[in-house]
């Protein structure tokens, strides 16, 4: 349990931990003590037949780029993926546990899990441990009952379904772009171009996002993954 | 999770530690994350009207713009919630399960607004006492033996009832508007507002909120809890326009 880990360190949760951290780390560069964060731009949108998910590929520790080719699009089931933003450790741990729960559920029920079900398991964890986690997650996938769906589980642990959802630090730069360019029921191709353009724009402006754009298109036939390498990204005004 | 007792225990985390290692429950005063703004509710001649906009704000960002903040509990009870939306969803799941349990008992009784208000007060107050609040303010509206009931509970467990209940900014902006309309009608005709008049007051209040509350939006829902025995209803979302023509009258700042 999380509280037991802190107890074993002989340190109390909360102020105690940060006090120790500060004194031990004041002589080091920021990246030696900062938590791994998927600074990030993540996105998912529904199209006619499924969903397209996208993310940048930068993981930072403070201002150092710890991984420039990260994969933030994480499998939960064959047809349900999650886009991870926030603490890398927290989101990886949550995704692993959710994946386990769904695998168990699929064995018991004998059918593929519903996207809504996966999102509810994420919500359960993100809400009940909200004070200890830093995780903003987008759950997207396809199931036979409701087709392509996108669910947002932001920090705090609420759950809401949306046709298009953006997240992570880079998303702040995209609200205008998405509001003016998103149309419901796009074709698969249009949706992929839309997500690629959006993530590229955010990547160019957000210091915590960068690298390449990873895409995933989930339909009844499973997931189709693509990487658009940095030099192949669409070109915009560069100023 | 599905047993009646389990769903309603709020300190299950603390009690799941191994025996012999009982610690104090983890206590944090949260900061709310995705929040809703004010709720407005008041009595009219045919029951109660409640309204809320549909915005979930993420700090100053208007992030989730179609989020329902009114919940129909049963035919006789509607609640509205302001504050942290994840905490609202948590209680929503518990309240909906409570209604299923009541229906299963099949004894002709339904959760009343008064009892829900009382239950919410106890839950919120006890969480507050443990320094682990549900960062929410609720307005509970319904019928209590055919008489309208309208109650308020906040995250501290402060609870009261009144014919006009507003939360947040609305308590400053909308309450005077509603009071004037209600009291004028009472003085002139010794009657309560009609449904049409009440709707107009709600729309004027929500418009004023849209002008003056930086965390409000113009997409809203109205709930009606009629006192004549008909079922309560939460209407389809509507959009306000507001009157901005005064902008033409202003030039410069001198």
Short mmCIF file of C-alpha atoms in Angstrom, two decimals:
data_model
loop_
_atom_site.label_atom_id
_atom_site.label_comp_id
_atom_site.label_asym_id
_atom_site.label_seq_id
_atom_site.Cartn_x
_atom_site.Cartn_y
_atom_site.Cartn_z
CA UNK A 1 0.00 0.00 0.00
CA UNK A 2 1.14 3.49 -0.72
CA UNK A 3 0.98 4.61 2.91
CA UNK A 4 3.01 1.61 4.04
CA UNK A 5 5.80 2.46 1.61
CA UNK A 6 6.13 5.88 3.18
CA UNK A 7 6.00 4.39 6.63
CA UNK A 8 8.89 2.04 5.84
CA UNK A 9 11.02 4.96 4.78
CA UNK A 10 10.52 6.33 8.28
CA UNK A 11 9.07 9.43 6.68
CA UNK A 12 5.54 10.81 6.99
CA UNK A 13 3.46 11.59 3.97
CA UNK A 14 3.04 15.17 2.96
CA UNK A 15 5.34 17.87 4.30
CA UNK A 16 7.88 15.39 5.67
CA UNK A 17 8.72 13.97 2.27
CA UNK A 18 9.26 17.25 0.49
CA UNK A 19 11.38 18.57 3.37
CA UNK A 20 13.78 15.65 3.06
CA UNK A 21 13.80 15.95 -0.71
CA UNK A 22 14.73 19.60 -0.64
CA UNK A 23 17.71 19.28 1.66
CA UNK A 24 19.12 16.26 -0.18
CA UNK A 25 18.71 17.65 -3.65
CA UNK A 26 19.65 21.29 -3.45
CA UNK A 27 23.09 20.63 -4.89
CA UNK A 28 21.92 18.63 -7.89
CA UNK A 29 20.56 19.66 -11.30
CA UNK A 30 16.79 19.62 -11.48
CA UNK A 31 16.52 16.48 -13.55
CA UNK A 32 18.20 14.29 -10.95
CA UNK A 33 15.32 14.72 -8.56
CA UNK A 34 12.31 15.73 -10.61
CA UNK A 35 9.67 13.14 -11.26
CA UNK A 36 9.31 11.64 -14.72
CA UNK A 37 6.41 13.42 -16.31
CA UNK A 38 4.72 12.86 -19.61
CA UNK A 39 4.42 16.64 -20.07
CA UNK A 40 2.53 15.75 -23.18
CA UNK A 41 -0.04 16.36 -25.75
CA UNK A 42 -2.65 13.62 -26.06
CA UNK A 43 -5.79 13.46 -28.10
CA UNK A 44 -8.57 11.16 -29.23
CA UNK A 45 -11.46 11.65 -31.61
CA UNK A 46 -14.37 9.60 -32.90
CA UNK A 47 -14.89 9.11 -36.59
CA UNK A 48 -17.41 7.13 -38.58
CA UNK A 49 -16.34 3.55 -37.74
CA UNK A 50 -13.99 3.95 -34.79
CA UNK A 51 -11.60 6.28 -33.01
CA UNK A 52 -8.25 7.87 -33.76
CA UNK A 53 -5.83 8.40 -30.88
CA UNK A 54 -2.66 10.46 -30.96
CA UNK A 55 0.16 11.63 -28.72
CA UNK A 56 3.59 13.22 -28.83
CA UNK A 57 6.67 11.21 -27.80
CA UNK A 58 8.47 13.32 -25.19
CA UNK A 59 9.02 12.33 -21.54
CA UNK A 60 10.72 14.92 -19.35
CA UNK A 61 12.48 14.85 -15.97
CA UNK A 62 12.41 18.51 -15.07
CA UNK A 63 13.79 20.13 -18.20
CA UNK A 64 15.75 17.10 -19.43
CA UNK A 65 14.17 14.96 -22.13
CA UNK A 66 14.43 11.50 -20.60
CA UNK A 67 12.85 9.76 -23.57
CA UNK A 68 12.32 11.37 -26.98
CA UNK A 69 10.49 8.43 -28.53
CA UNK A 70 8.03 7.49 -25.76
CA UNK A 71 4.91 5.50 -26.51
CA UNK A 72 2.06 7.12 -24.61
CA UNK A 73 -0.65 5.14 -26.37
CA UNK A 74 -1.00 2.15 -24.11
CA UNK A 75 -2.94 -1.04 -24.74
CA UNK A 76 -5.62 -1.89 -22.21
CA UNK A 77 -7.35 -4.51 -24.36
CA UNK A 78 -7.04 -5.34 -28.06
CA UNK A 79 -9.61 -2.70 -28.96
CA UNK A 80 -9.31 -0.28 -26.03
CA UNK A 81 -6.31 1.99 -25.60
CA UNK A 82 -5.50 4.82 -23.22
CA UNK A 83 -3.56 8.03 -23.78
CA UNK A 84 -1.44 8.87 -20.72
CA UNK A 85 -0.55 12.33 -19.39
CA UNK A 86 0.82 13.41 -16.04
CA UNK A 87 3.22 11.35 -13.96
CA UNK A 88 4.73 8.57 -16.08
CA UNK A 89 5.00 6.23 -13.09
CA UNK A 90 1.43 6.82 -11.94
CA UNK A 91 -0.10 6.35 -15.38
CA UNK A 92 1.95 3.25 -16.15
CA UNK A 93 0.97 1.68 -12.83
CA UNK A 94 -2.70 2.51 -13.35
CA UNK A 95 -2.75 1.25 -16.93
CA UNK A 96 -1.12 -2.03 -15.88
CA UNK A 97 -3.69 -2.59 -13.15
CA UNK A 98 -6.63 -1.64 -15.36
CA UNK A 99 -5.36 -3.96 -18.07
CA UNK A 100 -5.21 -6.79 -15.53
CA UNK A 101 -8.75 -6.09 -14.33
CA UNK A 102 -10.11 -6.10 -17.87
CA UNK A 103 -8.28 -9.26 -18.86
CA UNK A 104 -9.87 -10.96 -15.85
CA UNK A 105 -13.26 -9.48 -16.72
CA UNK A 106 -13.01 -10.68 -20.33
CA UNK A 107 -12.21 -14.20 -19.16
CA UNK A 108 -15.19 -14.21 -16.78
CA UNK A 109 -17.65 -12.65 -19.20
CA UNK A 110 -16.41 -14.42 -22.31
CA UNK A 111 -16.65 -11.30 -24.43
CA UNK A 112 -14.49 -8.26 -25.22
CA UNK A 113 -14.78 -5.47 -22.66
CA UNK A 114 -16.85 -2.35 -23.29
CA UNK A 115 -14.95 0.92 -23.67
CA UNK A 116 -17.23 2.40 -21.01
CA UNK A 117 -16.24 -0.43 -18.68
CA UNK A 118 -12.55 0.26 -19.12
CA UNK A 119 -13.15 3.95 -18.52
CA UNK A 120 -15.08 3.13 -15.33
CA UNK A 121 -12.17 1.06 -13.98
CA UNK A 122 -9.84 3.99 -14.70
CA UNK A 123 -12.25 6.33 -12.94
CA UNK A 124 -12.41 4.06 -9.90
CA UNK A 125 -8.63 4.19 -9.44
CA UNK A 126 -8.15 7.83 -10.39
CA UNK A 127 -10.95 8.99 -8.10
CA UNK A 128 -10.25 6.90 -5.02
CA UNK A 129 -6.53 7.73 -5.06
CA UNK A 130 -6.96 11.26 -6.39
CA UNK A 131 -4.87 12.87 -3.63
CA UNK A 132 -1.88 10.66 -4.38
CA UNK A 133 -1.98 10.50 -8.16
CA UNK A 134 -1.12 12.85 -10.97
CA UNK A 135 -2.83 11.24 -13.94
CA UNK A 136 -4.88 12.65 -16.80
CA UNK A 137 -6.11 9.85 -19.01
CA UNK A 138 -8.09 9.56 -22.22
CA UNK A 139 -9.69 6.15 -22.80
CA UNK A 140 -10.63 5.38 -26.39
CA UNK A 141 -11.62 2.28 -28.31
CA UNK A 142 -14.22 0.30 -30.16
CA UNK A 143 -16.77 -2.20 -28.93
CA UNK A 144 -19.59 -3.98 -30.74
CA UNK A 145 -22.32 -2.39 -28.65
CA UNK A 146 -21.58 1.32 -29.08
CA UNK A 147 -18.89 1.51 -31.76
CA UNK A 148 -16.08 4.02 -31.39
CA UNK A 149 -16.08 5.97 -28.13
CA UNK A 150 -13.80 8.45 -26.35
CA UNK A 151 -13.90 8.97 -22.57
CA UNK A 152 -12.02 11.61 -20.61
CA UNK A 153 -10.78 10.79 -17.08
CA UNK A 154 -8.96 13.98 -16.02
CA UNK A 155 -7.13 14.69 -12.75
CA UNK A 156 -9.65 14.36 -9.94
CA UNK A 157 -11.25 11.26 -11.39
CA UNK A 158 -14.42 12.36 -13.10
CA UNK A 159 -15.63 10.54 -16.21
CA UNK A 160 -17.22 12.10 -19.25
CA UNK A 161 -17.75 10.90 -22.80
CA UNK A 162 -16.80 13.30 -25.60
CA UNK A 163 -16.62 13.11 -29.39
CA UNK A 164 -13.19 14.67 -29.31
CA UNK A 165 -10.90 15.03 -26.32
CA UNK A 166 -7.53 16.68 -25.78
CA UNK A 167 -5.26 16.44 -22.74
CA UNK A 168 -1.83 17.09 -21.29
CA UNK A 169 0.12 20.32 -21.00
CA UNK A 170 0.13 20.82 -24.77
CA UNK A 171 -3.64 20.68 -25.00
CA UNK A 172 -3.93 24.28 -23.83
CA UNK A 173 -2.61 25.35 -27.22
CA UNK A 174 -5.23 23.32 -29.05
CA UNK A 175 -8.62 24.40 -27.74
CA UNK A 176 -8.97 27.05 -30.43
CA UNK A 177 -7.78 24.73 -33.18
CA UNK A 178 -10.11 21.91 -32.16
CA UNK A 179 -13.14 24.17 -31.67
CA UNK A 180 -12.69 25.62 -35.14
CA UNK A 181 -11.70 22.46 -37.04
CA UNK A 182 -13.43 19.46 -35.53
CA UNK A 183 -16.48 18.07 -37.30
CA UNK A 184 -18.44 15.02 -36.08
CA UNK A 185 -18.49 11.90 -38.28
CA UNK A 186 -15.32 12.63 -40.25
CA UNK A 187 -13.86 9.93 -42.43
CA UNK A 188 -10.97 7.86 -41.11
CA UNK A 189 -8.49 9.74 -43.26
CA UNK A 190 -9.77 13.17 -42.24
CA UNK A 191 -9.69 12.17 -38.57
CA UNK A 192 -6.09 10.96 -38.81
CA UNK A 193 -5.01 14.19 -40.52
CA UNK A 194 -6.90 16.24 -37.92
CA UNK A 195 -5.21 14.49 -34.99
CA UNK A 196 -1.75 14.63 -36.63
CA UNK A 197 -2.09 18.37 -37.31
CA UNK A 198 -3.34 19.10 -33.82
CA UNK A 199 -0.61 17.19 -31.98
CA UNK A 200 2.00 18.77 -34.29
CA UNK A 201 0.78 22.28 -33.51
CA UNK A 202 0.92 21.63 -29.77
CA UNK A 203 4.30 19.95 -30.01
CA UNK A 204 5.71 23.03 -31.70
CA UNK A 205 4.59 25.35 -28.93
CA UNK A 206 4.68 23.30 -25.71
CA UNK A 207 8.14 22.77 -24.24
CA UNK A 208 6.96 19.64 -22.45
CA UNK A 209 5.77 18.06 -25.71
CA UNK A 210 7.95 17.11 -28.65
CA UNK A 211 9.47 14.42 -30.81
CA UNK A 212 7.26 12.48 -33.16
CA UNK A 213 3.52 11.89 -33.36
CA UNK A 214 2.23 8.43 -32.60
CA UNK A 215 -1.17 7.59 -34.03
CA UNK A 216 -3.55 4.71 -33.52
CA UNK A 217 -6.75 4.00 -35.39
CA UNK A 218 -9.08 1.56 -33.61
CA UNK A 219 -11.96 -0.06 -35.48
CA UNK A 220 -13.79 -3.38 -35.41
CA UNK A 221 -10.69 -4.88 -37.03
CA UNK A 222 -8.38 -3.92 -34.17
CA UNK A 223 -5.73 -1.21 -33.96
CA UNK A 224 -3.60 0.19 -36.76
CA UNK A 225 -0.54 2.00 -35.35
CA UNK A 226 1.57 4.60 -37.13
CA UNK A 227 4.44 6.92 -36.29
CA UNK A 228 4.94 10.20 -38.08
CA UNK A 229 8.61 10.99 -37.57
CA UNK A 230 9.62 14.51 -36.53
CA UNK A 231 10.97 15.56 -39.95
CA UNK A 232 7.85 14.23 -41.67
CA UNK A 233 5.36 16.22 -39.57
CA UNK A 234 3.07 18.67 -41.41
CA UNK A 235 4.53 22.15 -41.76
CA UNK A 236 2.87 25.20 -40.19
CA UNK A 237 3.85 28.84 -39.69
CA UNK A 238 7.13 28.71 -37.87
CA UNK A 239 7.74 32.41 -37.20
CA UNK B 1 -18.62 -3.06 -4.01
CA UNK B 2 -22.22 -3.96 -4.83
CA UNK B 3 -23.35 -4.86 -1.32
CA UNK B 4 -25.47 -2.24 0.35
CA UNK B 5 -23.10 -1.68 3.23
CA UNK B 6 -19.93 -1.68 1.16
CA UNK B 7 -21.08 0.97 -1.26
CA UNK B 8 -21.86 3.40 1.53
CA UNK B 9 -18.76 3.09 3.70
CA UNK B 10 -16.59 6.09 3.24
CA UNK B 11 -13.46 5.11 5.10
CA UNK B 12 -12.94 1.71 3.51
CA UNK B 13 -9.33 2.53 2.67
CA UNK B 14 -8.30 2.98 6.28
CA UNK B 15 -9.99 -0.22 7.41
CA UNK B 16 -8.31 -2.28 4.69
CA UNK B 17 -4.88 -2.04 6.35
CA UNK B 18 -3.65 -5.27 7.93
CA UNK B 19 -4.76 -5.86 11.51
CA UNK B 20 -2.43 -4.62 14.20
CA UNK B 21 -1.38 -1.74 11.95
CA UNK B 22 -4.35 0.57 12.36
CA UNK B 23 -3.28 4.07 11.44
CA UNK B 24 -5.15 7.32 11.30
CA UNK B 25 -7.13 7.61 8.07
CA UNK B 26 -5.35 9.47 5.31
CA UNK B 27 -6.66 12.99 5.59
CA UNK B 28 -6.28 15.67 2.96
CA UNK B 29 -8.22 18.81 2.37
CA UNK B 30 -8.61 18.50 -1.35
CA UNK B 31 -8.41 21.16 -3.91
CA UNK B 32 -11.35 20.76 -6.28
CA UNK B 33 -10.35 20.04 -9.87
CA UNK B 34 -13.21 20.16 -12.36
CA UNK B 35 -15.91 22.35 -10.89
CA UNK B 36 -19.46 23.48 -11.55
CA UNK B 37 -20.76 26.90 -10.64
CA UNK B 38 -24.01 28.04 -9.06
CA UNK B 39 -27.38 26.32 -8.74
CA UNK B 40 -30.66 28.24 -8.56
CA UNK B 41 -33.93 26.87 -7.18
CA UNK B 42 -37.19 28.29 -5.87
CA UNK B 43 -40.87 27.46 -5.35
CA UNK B 44 -43.57 28.46 -7.78
CA UNK B 45 -47.32 27.90 -7.56
CA UNK B 46 -47.12 24.40 -9.06
CA UNK B 47 -44.01 23.04 -7.34
CA UNK B 48 -40.29 23.79 -7.55
CA UNK B 49 -38.03 24.95 -10.38
CA UNK B 50 -34.27 24.30 -10.35
CA UNK B 51 -31.68 25.38 -12.89
CA UNK B 52 -27.95 24.98 -13.50
CA UNK B 53 -25.62 25.64 -16.37
CA UNK B 54 -23.76 22.75 -18.00
CA UNK B 55 -20.14 23.77 -17.59
CA UNK B 56 -17.32 21.84 -15.90
CA UNK B 57 -14.50 24.36 -15.35
CA UNK B 58 -10.91 23.19 -15.01
CA UNK B 59 -9.62 26.16 -13.07
CA UNK B 60 -10.26 29.04 -15.40
CA UNK B 61 -10.53 26.82 -18.48
CA UNK B 62 -14.07 26.12 -19.66
CA UNK B 63 -13.16 22.52 -20.32
CA UNK B 64 -16.30 20.37 -20.32
CA UNK B 65 -19.20 22.25 -21.82
CA UNK B 66 -22.02 19.69 -21.83
CA UNK B 67 -21.87 18.36 -18.34
CA UNK B 68 -25.23 17.78 -16.57
CA UNK B 69 -25.24 19.12 -13.01
CA UNK B 70 -28.84 18.24 -12.20
CA UNK B 71 -29.77 14.70 -11.22
CA UNK B 72 -33.25 13.21 -11.16
CA UNK B 73 -33.22 10.95 -8.11
CA UNK B 74 -36.82 9.76 -8.48
CA UNK B 75 -40.21 11.11 -9.58
CA UNK B 76 -40.43 13.29 -6.51
CA UNK B 77 -36.79 14.40 -6.02
CA UNK B 78 -34.17 16.29 -8.02
CA UNK B 79 -30.76 17.40 -6.81
CA UNK B 80 -28.31 19.92 -8.22
CA UNK B 81 -24.60 20.01 -7.45
CA UNK B 82 -21.97 22.74 -7.43
CA UNK B 83 -18.25 22.17 -6.84
CA UNK B 84 -16.01 19.23 -7.68
CA UNK B 85 -17.61 17.18 -10.45
CA UNK B 86 -15.77 13.95 -9.62
CA UNK B 87 -17.16 14.12 -6.07
CA UNK B 88 -20.63 14.67 -7.55
CA UNK B 89 -20.24 11.59 -9.77
CA UNK B 90 -19.11 9.58 -6.74
CA UNK B 91 -22.24 10.50 -4.77
CA UNK B 92 -24.38 10.17 -7.89
CA UNK B 93 -23.40 6.50 -8.20
CA UNK B 94 -24.18 5.91 -4.53
CA UNK B 95 -27.53 7.71 -4.70
CA UNK B 96 -28.54 5.84 -7.87
CA UNK B 97 -27.69 2.55 -6.16
CA UNK B 98 -29.75 3.68 -3.17
CA UNK B 99 -32.74 4.16 -5.49
CA UNK B 100 -32.24 0.67 -6.94
CA UNK B 101 -32.16 -0.75 -3.41
CA UNK B 102 -35.36 1.14 -2.55
CA UNK B 103 -37.07 -0.15 -5.68
CA UNK B 104 -36.03 -3.69 -4.85
CA UNK B 105 -37.58 -3.43 -1.39
CA UNK B 106 -40.84 -2.79 -3.27
CA UNK B 107 -42.64 -1.54 -0.18
CA UNK B 108 -44.25 1.51 -1.75
CA UNK B 109 -41.74 3.92 -0.23
CA UNK B 110 -39.41 6.15 -2.22
CA UNK B 111 -36.51 8.25 -1.00
CA UNK B 112 -37.98 11.63 -0.10
CA UNK B 113 -36.22 14.94 -0.63
CA UNK B 114 -36.19 15.57 3.10
CA UNK B 115 -34.53 12.27 3.91
CA UNK B 116 -32.02 12.64 1.09
CA UNK B 117 -31.19 16.12 2.36
CA UNK B 118 -30.70 14.76 5.85
CA UNK B 119 -28.52 11.89 4.60
CA UNK B 120 -26.38 14.23 2.49
CA UNK B 121 -25.93 16.52 5.48
CA UNK B 122 -24.64 13.67 7.63
CA UNK B 123 -22.32 12.38 4.91
CA UNK B 124 -20.86 15.79 4.11
CA UNK B 125 -20.48 16.82 7.74
CA UNK B 126 -18.74 13.61 8.74
CA UNK B 127 -16.34 13.85 5.81
CA UNK B 128 -15.61 17.44 6.82
CA UNK B 129 -14.87 16.34 10.38
CA UNK B 130 -12.27 13.91 9.07
CA UNK B 131 -10.64 16.71 7.04
CA UNK B 132 -11.50 14.83 3.88
CA UNK B 133 -14.45 16.75 2.44
CA UNK B 134 -16.53 16.09 -0.63
CA UNK B 135 -16.01 19.51 -2.17
CA UNK B 136 -19.61 19.97 -3.21
CA UNK B 137 -22.67 22.04 -2.47
CA UNK B 138 -26.03 20.38 -3.04
CA UNK B 139 -29.53 21.74 -3.58
CA UNK B 140 -32.20 19.15 -2.88
CA UNK B 141 -35.70 19.77 -4.23
CA UNK B 142 -38.77 17.63 -4.00
CA UNK B 143 -42.10 16.84 -2.51
CA UNK B 144 -42.53 15.92 1.11
CA UNK B 145 -46.07 14.62 1.60
CA UNK B 146 -47.21 16.79 -1.31
CA UNK B 147 -45.66 19.93 0.16
CA UNK B 148 -42.61 21.37 -1.62
CA UNK B 149 -39.25 20.79 0.09
CA UNK B 150 -36.16 22.79 -0.88
CA UNK B 151 -32.86 22.33 0.98
CA UNK B 152 -29.19 23.31 0.84
CA UNK B 153 -26.12 21.36 2.07
CA UNK B 154 -22.53 22.48 1.59
CA UNK B 155 -19.13 20.81 1.99
CA UNK B 156 -18.98 21.80 5.66
CA UNK B 157 -22.30 20.15 6.37
CA UNK B 158 -24.10 23.48 6.73
CA UNK B 159 -27.73 22.70 5.94
CA UNK B 160 -30.94 24.67 5.78
CA UNK B 161 -34.23 24.90 3.94
CA UNK B 162 -35.86 27.92 2.34
CA UNK B 163 -38.37 28.68 -0.43
CA UNK B 164 -35.48 30.21 -2.43
CA UNK B 165 -32.10 28.44 -2.52
CA UNK B 166 -29.08 29.61 -4.50
CA UNK B 167 -25.41 28.66 -4.27
CA UNK B 168 -22.15 30.38 -5.11
CA UNK B 169 -22.30 33.59 -7.12
CA UNK B 170 -26.02 33.15 -7.62
CA UNK B 171 -26.59 33.85 -3.93
CA UNK B 172 -25.29 37.36 -4.61
CA UNK B 173 -26.67 37.89 -8.10
CA UNK B 174 -29.81 35.80 -8.50
CA UNK B 175 -31.32 35.79 -5.01
CA UNK B 176 -32.25 39.51 -5.08
CA UNK B 177 -33.83 39.05 -8.53
CA UNK B 178 -35.84 36.02 -7.43
CA UNK B 179 -36.86 37.63 -4.15
CA UNK B 180 -38.16 40.73 -5.93
CA UNK B 181 -40.25 38.71 -8.36
CA UNK B 182 -41.64 36.42 -5.67
CA UNK B 183 -42.34 39.18 -3.14
CA UNK B 184 -43.85 41.57 -5.65
CA UNK B 185 -46.30 38.91 -6.81
CA UNK B 186 -47.11 38.06 -3.20
CA UNK B 187 -47.72 41.69 -2.35
CA UNK B 188 -49.76 42.53 -5.44
CA UNK B 189 -51.83 39.41 -5.89
CA UNK B 190 -51.07 37.29 -2.80
CA UNK B 191 -50.06 34.43 -5.12
CA UNK B 192 -46.95 32.49 -5.97
CA UNK B 193 -45.35 32.78 -9.41
CA UNK B 194 -46.87 30.83 -12.29
CA UNK B 195 -44.68 28.41 -14.23
CA UNK B 196 -44.24 30.88 -17.09
CA UNK B 197 -43.29 33.70 -14.71
CA UNK B 198 -40.93 31.41 -12.83
CA UNK B 199 -39.24 30.36 -16.08
CA UNK B 200 -38.70 34.03 -16.95
CA UNK B 201 -37.13 34.66 -13.54
CA UNK B 202 -34.83 31.65 -13.99
CA UNK B 203 -33.77 32.80 -17.45
CA UNK B 204 -33.13 36.33 -16.23
CA UNK B 205 -31.08 34.96 -13.32
CA UNK B 206 -29.03 32.64 -15.53
CA UNK B 207 -28.45 35.49 -18.00
CA UNK B 208 -27.20 37.69 -15.18
CA UNK B 209 -24.94 34.84 -14.06
CA UNK B 210 -23.62 34.53 -17.60
CA UNK B 211 -22.85 38.27 -17.67
CA UNK B 212 -21.23 38.46 -14.26
CA UNK B 213 -19.85 35.01 -13.27
CA UNK B 214 -16.58 34.30 -15.06
CA UNK B 215 -17.09 30.56 -14.54
CA UNK B 216 -20.61 30.36 -15.96
CA UNK B 217 -21.77 29.31 -19.41
CA UNK B 218 -24.86 30.02 -21.46
CA UNK B 219 -25.90 26.38 -21.93
CA UNK B 220 -28.28 25.33 -19.18
CA UNK B 221 -30.93 22.89 -17.98
CA UNK B 222 -34.11 23.43 -15.99
CA UNK B 223 -35.70 20.84 -13.71
CA UNK B 224 -39.35 20.95 -12.71
CA UNK B 225 -40.70 19.13 -9.68
CA UNK B 226 -44.47 19.49 -9.91
CA UNK B 227 -46.57 19.32 -6.75
CA UNK B 228 -49.60 17.82 -8.46
CA UNK B 229 -48.27 14.27 -8.49
CA UNK B 230 -46.74 14.28 -11.97
CA UNK B 231 -43.19 13.01 -12.30
CA UNK B 232 -40.28 15.40 -11.96
CA UNK B 233 -38.48 16.18 -15.20
CA UNK B 234 -35.10 17.56 -16.23
CA UNK B 235 -35.59 19.34 -19.54
CA UNK B 236 -33.37 19.26 -22.61
CA UNK B 237 -30.43 21.70 -22.60
CA UNK B 238 -31.14 25.25 -23.77
CA UNK B 239 -28.89 28.16 -24.71
CA UNK B 240 -29.10 31.79 -23.55
CA UNK B 241 -28.18 34.75 -25.72
CA UNK B 242 -28.18 37.76 -23.42
CA UNK B 243 -28.52 41.37 -24.47
CA UNK B 244 -25.19 42.99 -25.25
CA UNK B 245 -26.51 46.07 -27.06
CA UNK B 246 -25.31 48.28 -24.20
CA UNK B 247 -21.83 47.80 -25.70
CA UNK B 248 -22.72 50.30 -28.44
CA UNK B 249 -23.18 53.01 -25.83
CA UNK B 250 -19.66 52.76 -24.46
CA UNK B 251 -16.63 54.36 -26.09
CA UNK B 252 -13.24 54.67 -24.41
CA UNK B 253 -12.97 54.90 -20.65
CA UNK B 254 -13.24 58.57 -19.78
#
